[in-house]
Coordinates of C-alpha atoms in Angstrom, one line a residue:
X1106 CA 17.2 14.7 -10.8
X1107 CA 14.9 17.2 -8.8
X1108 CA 12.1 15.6 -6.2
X1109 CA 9.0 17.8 -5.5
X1110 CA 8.0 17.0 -1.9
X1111 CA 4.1 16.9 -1.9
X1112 CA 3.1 17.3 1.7
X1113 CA -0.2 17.1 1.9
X1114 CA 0.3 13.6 0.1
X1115 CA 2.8 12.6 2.6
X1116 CA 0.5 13.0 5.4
X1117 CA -2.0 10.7 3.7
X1118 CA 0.6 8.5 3.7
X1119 CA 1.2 8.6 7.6
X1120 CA -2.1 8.2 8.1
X1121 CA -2.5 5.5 6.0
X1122 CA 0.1 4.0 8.6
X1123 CA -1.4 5.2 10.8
X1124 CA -5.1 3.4 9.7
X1125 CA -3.3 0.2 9.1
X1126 CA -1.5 0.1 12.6
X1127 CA -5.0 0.9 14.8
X1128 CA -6.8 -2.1 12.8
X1129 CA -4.1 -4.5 13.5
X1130 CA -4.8 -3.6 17.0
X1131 CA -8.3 -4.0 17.0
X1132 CA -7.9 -7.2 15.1
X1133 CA -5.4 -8.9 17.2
X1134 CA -8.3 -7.4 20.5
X1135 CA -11.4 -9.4 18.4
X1136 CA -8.9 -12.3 18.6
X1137 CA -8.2 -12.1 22.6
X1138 CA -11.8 -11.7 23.2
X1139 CA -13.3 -14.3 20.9
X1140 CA -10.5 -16.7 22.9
X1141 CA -12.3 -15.6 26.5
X1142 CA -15.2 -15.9 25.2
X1143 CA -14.6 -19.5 23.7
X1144 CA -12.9 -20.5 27.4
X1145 CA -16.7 -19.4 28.9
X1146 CA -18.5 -21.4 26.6
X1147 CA -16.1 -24.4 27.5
X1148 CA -16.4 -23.9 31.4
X1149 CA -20.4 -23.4 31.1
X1150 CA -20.2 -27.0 29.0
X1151 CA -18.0 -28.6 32.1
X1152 CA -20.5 -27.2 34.4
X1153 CA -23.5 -28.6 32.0
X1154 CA -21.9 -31.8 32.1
X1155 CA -20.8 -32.0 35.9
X1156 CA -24.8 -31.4 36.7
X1157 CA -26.0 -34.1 34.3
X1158 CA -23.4 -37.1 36.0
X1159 CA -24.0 -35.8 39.5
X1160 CA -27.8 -36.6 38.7
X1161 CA -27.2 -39.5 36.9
X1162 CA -25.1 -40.7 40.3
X1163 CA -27.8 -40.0 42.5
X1164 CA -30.6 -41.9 40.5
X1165 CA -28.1 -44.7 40.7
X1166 CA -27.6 -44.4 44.3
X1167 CA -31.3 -43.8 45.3
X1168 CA -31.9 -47.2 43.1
X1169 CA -28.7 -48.7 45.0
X1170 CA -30.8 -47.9 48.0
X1171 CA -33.8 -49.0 47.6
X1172 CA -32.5 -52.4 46.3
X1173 CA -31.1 -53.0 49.5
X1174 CA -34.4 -51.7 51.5
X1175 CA -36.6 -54.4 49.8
X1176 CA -33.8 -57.2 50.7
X1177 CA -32.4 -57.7 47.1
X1178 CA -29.1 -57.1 48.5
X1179 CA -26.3 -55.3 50.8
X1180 CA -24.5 -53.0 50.5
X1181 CA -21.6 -54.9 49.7
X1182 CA -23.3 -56.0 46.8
X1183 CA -23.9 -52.4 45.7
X1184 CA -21.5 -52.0 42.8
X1185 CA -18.2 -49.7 43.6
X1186 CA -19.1 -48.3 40.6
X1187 CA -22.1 -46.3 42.4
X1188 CA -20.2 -46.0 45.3
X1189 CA -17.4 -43.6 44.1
X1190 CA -20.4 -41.5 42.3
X1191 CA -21.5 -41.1 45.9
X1192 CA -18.8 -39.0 46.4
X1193 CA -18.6 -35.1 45.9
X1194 CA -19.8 -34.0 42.6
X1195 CA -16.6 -32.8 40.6
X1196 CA -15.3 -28.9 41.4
X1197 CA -15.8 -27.8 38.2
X1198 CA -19.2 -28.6 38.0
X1199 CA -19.8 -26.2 40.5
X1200 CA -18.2 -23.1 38.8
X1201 CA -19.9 -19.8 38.6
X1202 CA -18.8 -16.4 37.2
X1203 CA -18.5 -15.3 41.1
X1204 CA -16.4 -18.4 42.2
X1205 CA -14.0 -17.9 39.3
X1206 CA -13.6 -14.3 40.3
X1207 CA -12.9 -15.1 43.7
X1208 CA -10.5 -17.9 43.0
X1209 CA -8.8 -15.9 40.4
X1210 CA -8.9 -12.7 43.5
X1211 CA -7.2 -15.6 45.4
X1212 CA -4.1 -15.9 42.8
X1213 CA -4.1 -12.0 41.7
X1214 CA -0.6 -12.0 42.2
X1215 CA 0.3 -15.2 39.7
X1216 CA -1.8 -13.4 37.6
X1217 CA 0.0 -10.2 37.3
X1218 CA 3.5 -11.9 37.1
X1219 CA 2.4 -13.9 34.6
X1220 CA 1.2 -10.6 32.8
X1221 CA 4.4 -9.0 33.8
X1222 CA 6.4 -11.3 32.1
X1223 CA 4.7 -12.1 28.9
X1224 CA 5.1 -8.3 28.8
X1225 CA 8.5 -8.6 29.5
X1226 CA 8.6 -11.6 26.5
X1227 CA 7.0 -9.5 24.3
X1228 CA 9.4 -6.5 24.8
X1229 CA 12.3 -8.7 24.3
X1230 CA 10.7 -10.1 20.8
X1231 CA 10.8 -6.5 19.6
X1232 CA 14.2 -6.1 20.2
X1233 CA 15.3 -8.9 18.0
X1234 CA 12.4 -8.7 15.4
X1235 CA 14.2 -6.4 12.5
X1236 CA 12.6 -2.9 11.7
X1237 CA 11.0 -2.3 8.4
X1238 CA 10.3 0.8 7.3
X1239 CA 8.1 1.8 4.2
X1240 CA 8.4 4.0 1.5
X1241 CA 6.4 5.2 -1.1
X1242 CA 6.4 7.3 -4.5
X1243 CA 3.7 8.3 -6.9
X1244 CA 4.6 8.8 -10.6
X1245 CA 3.0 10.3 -13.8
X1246 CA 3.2 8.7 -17.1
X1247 CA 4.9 11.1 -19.3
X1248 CA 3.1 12.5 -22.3
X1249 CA 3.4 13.7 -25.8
X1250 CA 1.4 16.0 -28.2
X1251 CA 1.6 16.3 -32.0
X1252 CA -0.1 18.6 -34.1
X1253 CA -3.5 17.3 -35.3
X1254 CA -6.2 18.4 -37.5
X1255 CA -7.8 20.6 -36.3
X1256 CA -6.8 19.6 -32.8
X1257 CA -3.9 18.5 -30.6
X1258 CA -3.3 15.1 -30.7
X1259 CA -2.4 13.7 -27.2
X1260 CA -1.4 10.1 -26.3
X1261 CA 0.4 8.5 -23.3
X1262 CA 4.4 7.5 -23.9
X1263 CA 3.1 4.1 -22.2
X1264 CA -0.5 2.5 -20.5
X1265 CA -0.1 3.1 -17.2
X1266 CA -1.6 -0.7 -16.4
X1267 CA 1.0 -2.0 -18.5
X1268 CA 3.7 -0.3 -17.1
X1269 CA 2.1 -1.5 -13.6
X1270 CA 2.6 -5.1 -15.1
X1271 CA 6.3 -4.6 -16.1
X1272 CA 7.3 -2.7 -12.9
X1273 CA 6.2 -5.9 -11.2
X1274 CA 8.1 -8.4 -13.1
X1275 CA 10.6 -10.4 -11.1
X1276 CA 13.4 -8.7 -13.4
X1277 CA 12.5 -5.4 -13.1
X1278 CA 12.6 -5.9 -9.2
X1279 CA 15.9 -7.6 -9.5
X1280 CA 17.4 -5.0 -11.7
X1281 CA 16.3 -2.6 -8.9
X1282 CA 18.4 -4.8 -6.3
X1283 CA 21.7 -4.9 -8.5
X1284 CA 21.6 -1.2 -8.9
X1285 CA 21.1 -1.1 -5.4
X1286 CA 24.6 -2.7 -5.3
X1287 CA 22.9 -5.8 -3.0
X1288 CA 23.8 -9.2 -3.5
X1289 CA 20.9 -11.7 -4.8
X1290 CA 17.6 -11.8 -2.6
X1291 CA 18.4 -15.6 -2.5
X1292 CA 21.7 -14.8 -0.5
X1293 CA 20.7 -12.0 1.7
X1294 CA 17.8 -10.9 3.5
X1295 CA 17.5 -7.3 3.0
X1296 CA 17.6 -8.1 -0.8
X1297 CA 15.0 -10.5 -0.2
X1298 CA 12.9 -7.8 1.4
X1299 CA 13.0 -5.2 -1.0
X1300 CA 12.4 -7.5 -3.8
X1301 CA 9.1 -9.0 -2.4
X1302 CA 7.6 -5.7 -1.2
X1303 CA 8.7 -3.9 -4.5
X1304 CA 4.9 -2.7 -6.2
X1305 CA 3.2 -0.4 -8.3
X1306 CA -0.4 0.4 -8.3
X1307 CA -2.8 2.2 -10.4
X1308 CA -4.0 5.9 -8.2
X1309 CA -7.5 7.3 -8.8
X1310 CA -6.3 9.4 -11.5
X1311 CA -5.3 7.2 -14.9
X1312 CA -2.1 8.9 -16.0
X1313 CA -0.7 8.0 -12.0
X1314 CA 1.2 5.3 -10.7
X1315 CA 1.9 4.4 -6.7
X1316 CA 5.1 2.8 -5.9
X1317 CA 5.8 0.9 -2.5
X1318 CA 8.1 -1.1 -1.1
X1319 CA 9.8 -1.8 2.6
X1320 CA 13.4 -2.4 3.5
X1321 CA 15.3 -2.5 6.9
X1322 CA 16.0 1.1 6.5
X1323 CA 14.8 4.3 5.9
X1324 CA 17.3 5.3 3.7
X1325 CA 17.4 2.0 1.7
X1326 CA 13.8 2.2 1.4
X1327 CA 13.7 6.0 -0.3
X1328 CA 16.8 4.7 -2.3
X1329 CA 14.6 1.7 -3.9
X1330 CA 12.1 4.0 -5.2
X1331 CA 14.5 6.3 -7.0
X1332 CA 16.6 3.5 -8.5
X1333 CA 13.2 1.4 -9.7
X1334 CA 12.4 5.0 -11.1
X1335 CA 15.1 5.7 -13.0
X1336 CA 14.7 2.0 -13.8
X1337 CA 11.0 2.9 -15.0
X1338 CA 11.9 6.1 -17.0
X1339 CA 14.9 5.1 -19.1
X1340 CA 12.4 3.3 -21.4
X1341 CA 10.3 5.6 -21.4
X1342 CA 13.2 8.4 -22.4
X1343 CA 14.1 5.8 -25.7
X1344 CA 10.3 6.3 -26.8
X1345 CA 10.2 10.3 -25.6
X1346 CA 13.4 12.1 -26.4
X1347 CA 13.2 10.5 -30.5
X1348 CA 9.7 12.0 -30.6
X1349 CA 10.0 15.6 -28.8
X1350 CA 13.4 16.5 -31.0
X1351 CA 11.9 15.6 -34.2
X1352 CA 8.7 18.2 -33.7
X1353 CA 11.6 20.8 -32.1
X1354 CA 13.4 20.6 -35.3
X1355 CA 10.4 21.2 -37.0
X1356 CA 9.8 24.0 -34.6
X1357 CA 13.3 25.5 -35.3
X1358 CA 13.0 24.9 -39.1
X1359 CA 9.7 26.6 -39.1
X1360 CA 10.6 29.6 -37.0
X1361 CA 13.5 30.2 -40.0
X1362 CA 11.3 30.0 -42.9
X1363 CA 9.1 32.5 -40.7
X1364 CA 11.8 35.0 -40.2
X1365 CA 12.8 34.3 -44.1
X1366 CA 9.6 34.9 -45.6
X1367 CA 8.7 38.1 -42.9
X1368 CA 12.5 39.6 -44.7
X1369 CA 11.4 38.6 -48.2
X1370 CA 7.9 40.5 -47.3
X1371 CA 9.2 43.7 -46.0
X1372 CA 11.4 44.3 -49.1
X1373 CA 8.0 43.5 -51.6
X1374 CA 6.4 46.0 -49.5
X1375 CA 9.3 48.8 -49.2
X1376 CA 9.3 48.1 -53.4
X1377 CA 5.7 48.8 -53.7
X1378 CA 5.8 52.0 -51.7
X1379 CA 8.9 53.4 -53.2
X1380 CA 7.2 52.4 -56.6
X1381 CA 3.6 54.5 -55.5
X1382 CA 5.7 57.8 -54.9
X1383 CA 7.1 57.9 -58.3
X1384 CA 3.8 57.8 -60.0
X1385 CA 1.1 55.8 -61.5
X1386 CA 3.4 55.0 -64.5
X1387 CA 5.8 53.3 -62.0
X1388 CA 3.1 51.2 -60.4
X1389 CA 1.9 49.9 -63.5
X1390 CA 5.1 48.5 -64.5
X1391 CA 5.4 45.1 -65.0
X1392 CA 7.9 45.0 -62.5
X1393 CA 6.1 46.3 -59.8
X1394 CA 3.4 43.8 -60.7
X1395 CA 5.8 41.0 -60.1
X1396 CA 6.4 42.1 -56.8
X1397 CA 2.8 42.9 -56.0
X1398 CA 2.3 39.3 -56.7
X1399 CA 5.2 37.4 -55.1
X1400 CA 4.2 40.1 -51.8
X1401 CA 0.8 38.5 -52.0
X1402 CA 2.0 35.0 -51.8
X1403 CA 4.9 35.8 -49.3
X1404 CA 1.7 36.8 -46.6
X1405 CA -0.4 33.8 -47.5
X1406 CA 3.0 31.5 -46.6
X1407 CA 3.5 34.0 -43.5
X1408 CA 0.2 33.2 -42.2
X1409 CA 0.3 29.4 -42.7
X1410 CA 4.1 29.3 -41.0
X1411 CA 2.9 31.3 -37.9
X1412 CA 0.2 28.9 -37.8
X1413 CA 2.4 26.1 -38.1
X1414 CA 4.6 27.5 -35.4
X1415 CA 1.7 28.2 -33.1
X1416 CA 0.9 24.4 -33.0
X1417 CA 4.1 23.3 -32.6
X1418 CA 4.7 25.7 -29.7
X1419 CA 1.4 24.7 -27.8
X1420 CA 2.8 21.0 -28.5
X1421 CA 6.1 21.5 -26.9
X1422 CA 4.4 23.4 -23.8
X1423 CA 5.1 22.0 -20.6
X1424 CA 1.4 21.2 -20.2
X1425 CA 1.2 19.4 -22.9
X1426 CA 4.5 17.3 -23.7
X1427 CA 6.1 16.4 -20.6
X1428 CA 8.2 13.1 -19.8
X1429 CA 7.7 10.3 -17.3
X1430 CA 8.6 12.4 -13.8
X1431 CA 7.7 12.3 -10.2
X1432 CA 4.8 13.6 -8.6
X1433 CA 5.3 12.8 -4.9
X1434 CA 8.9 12.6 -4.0
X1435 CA 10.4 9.3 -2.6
X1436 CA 8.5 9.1 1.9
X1437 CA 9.4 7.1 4.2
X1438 CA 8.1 8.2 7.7
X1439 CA 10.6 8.4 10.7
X1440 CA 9.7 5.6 12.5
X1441 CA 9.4 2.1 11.2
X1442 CA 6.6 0.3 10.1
X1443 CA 7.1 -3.1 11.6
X1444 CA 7.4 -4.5 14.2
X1445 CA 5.0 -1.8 16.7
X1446 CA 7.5 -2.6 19.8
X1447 CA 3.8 -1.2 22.0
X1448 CA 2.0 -3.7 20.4
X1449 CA 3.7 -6.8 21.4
X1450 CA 4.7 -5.9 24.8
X1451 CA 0.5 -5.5 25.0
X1452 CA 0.1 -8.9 23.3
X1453 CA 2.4 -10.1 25.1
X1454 CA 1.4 -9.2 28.5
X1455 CA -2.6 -9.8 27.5
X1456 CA -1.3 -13.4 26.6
X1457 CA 0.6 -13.8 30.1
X1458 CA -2.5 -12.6 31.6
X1459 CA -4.3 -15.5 30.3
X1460 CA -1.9 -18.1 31.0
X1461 CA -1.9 -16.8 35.0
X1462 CA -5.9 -17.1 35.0
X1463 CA -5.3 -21.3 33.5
X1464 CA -2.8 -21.6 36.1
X1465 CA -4.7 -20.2 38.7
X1466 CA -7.9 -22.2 37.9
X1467 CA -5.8 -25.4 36.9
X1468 CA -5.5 -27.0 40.7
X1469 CA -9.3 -26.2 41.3
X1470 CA -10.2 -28.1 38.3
X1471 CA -7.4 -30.6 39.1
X1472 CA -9.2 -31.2 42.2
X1473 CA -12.7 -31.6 40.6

């Protein structure tokens, strides 16, 4: 079976991918600086907090104090409580955006080995994170025309949202997987992947379906779509092929009563015309009148079979009765889809960033 390669659809495709990959990015970004942005709420809380007990310890203290100015007590008799809030008010309380800088200035080397290795990390989880590559097919829902009165009478061999709804049914997918020659998705993984991803969706124009799916190869990817095809055309061909060589035999049948009755109306005439050079007498004969006759009606069945055969013919066209075949061949792009081996190593060294600033600002908060 012939594939036409449609390229301008194929590089919708790979930008599609393309599309999908730069929003993951962004998203997983919007997700790093939400986080930092959460951790400077959190440290402008501590700091809120820190303020509100060092004030809290010196109202105590000044009251402490004056206690013991008017004789109500000594300083022994000061609780230890108020004593310890004497000391130093907490590190953290005493944060600002320029003294986390500088302390984090004071650990920049933690803070690139800690970005160096989640990088590192995140290199290494790409290497044993399997590649999936996707592929993808668009198909048109074959057709067939009859003759009609006074027009051609067209009709789908199928709906194309029901045949959306079978092509997703768990046995069509795993029919696809046993003529894939895989074992069951429940035993291996790479059956397990293609029957999961395995889709059709409706296009923009009604008579056109989308197929998709992903596998852990290329080749097994573009191998998916043809089998589910051939899968999705057979019943189509049980519905089609009945139909289409009923109205060709008509065709053929048609076309000989055509040729028949054009032979049968070429002798009438020859008759008539070797009958007008012999005379009037001649014409008038009942014979010839018989022919005259039979002529006439021969040239009114001649125009209703070259009608008939007209019909037929503009039926059987290409544009008009066609089966269930492929639009865009079976794509799948050269590199994989998943996992982007770029983007985890710059997840993963954004993440090991972040740990080295908490370890560097851990012992300063410790200390508060």
């Amino acid at each position: 079976m012939a594939y036409d390669h449609g390229a301008g659809s194929n590089g919708l495709c790979v930008h599609a991918l393309c599309d999908a990959s730069i929003e993951r990015r962004e998203a997983t970004l919007y997700r790093i600086r939400k986080a930092g942005r959460f951790v400077e709420r959190l440290l402008a809380h501590a700091a809120q907090i820190g303020r509100i007990c060092r004030d809290v310890r010196n109202s105590v203290y000044n009251n402490a104090l004056e206690h013991r100015s008017r004789g109500v007590g000594t300083v022994l008799e000061i609780p230890r409580t108020y004593l310890r809030m004497h000391q130093e008010p907490p590190a953290f309380a005493t944060f600002s955006p320029r003294s986390l800088i500088r302390q984090l200035f004071k650990s920049l080397k933690l803070v690139v080995l800690a970005g160096v290795v989640g990088a590192l990390a995140g290199a290494a989880v790409s290497h044993f994170v399997p590649l999936r590559w996707a592929a993808s097919m668009t198909v048109q829902i074959g057709q067939i025309t009859t003759p009609g009165s006074p027009t051609l009478d067209r009709r789908q061999i199928e709906d194309p949202l029901t045949v959306i709804d079978r092509y997703n049914l768990p046995s069509f997918r795993l029919r696809v997987v046993k003529d894939l020659g895989l074992p069951s998705p429940d035993a291996a993984a790479a059956s397990r992947e293609i029957f999961d991803s395995l889709n059709a969706t409706q296009e923009t124009s009604p008579n056109l379906i989308h197929l998709h799916v992903t596998a852990y190869s290329r080749q097994q990817a573009e191998a998916a779509l043809r089998f589910a095809f051939d899968e999705l055309s057979i019943a189509h061909r049980q519905l089609y092929d009945p139909e289409v060589d009923g109205m060709k035999r008509e065709f053929d049948n048609s076309s000989r009563k055509l040729a028949a009755a054009e032979a049968d109306y070429a002798l009438g005439y020859q008759a008539i015309r070797s009958s007008a050079d012999q005379g009037k007498a001649a014409l008038d004969s009942a014979r010839n009148i018989l022919v005259t006759n039979m002529t006439t009606q021969i040239s009114s069945q001649i125009l209703q079979l070259k009608q008939q055969v007209t019909v037929l013919q503009q039926a059987l066209s290409p544009m008009n009765t066609y089966p269930t075949r492929v639009v865009e061949a079976p794509y799948a792009p050269l590199q994989p889809r998943s996992p982007s081996a770029k983007l985890l190593i710059a997840a993963g060294a954004i993440l090991g960033l972040l740990v080295g600033a908490a370890l560097a600002l851990g012992p300063a908060v410790k200390r508060g």
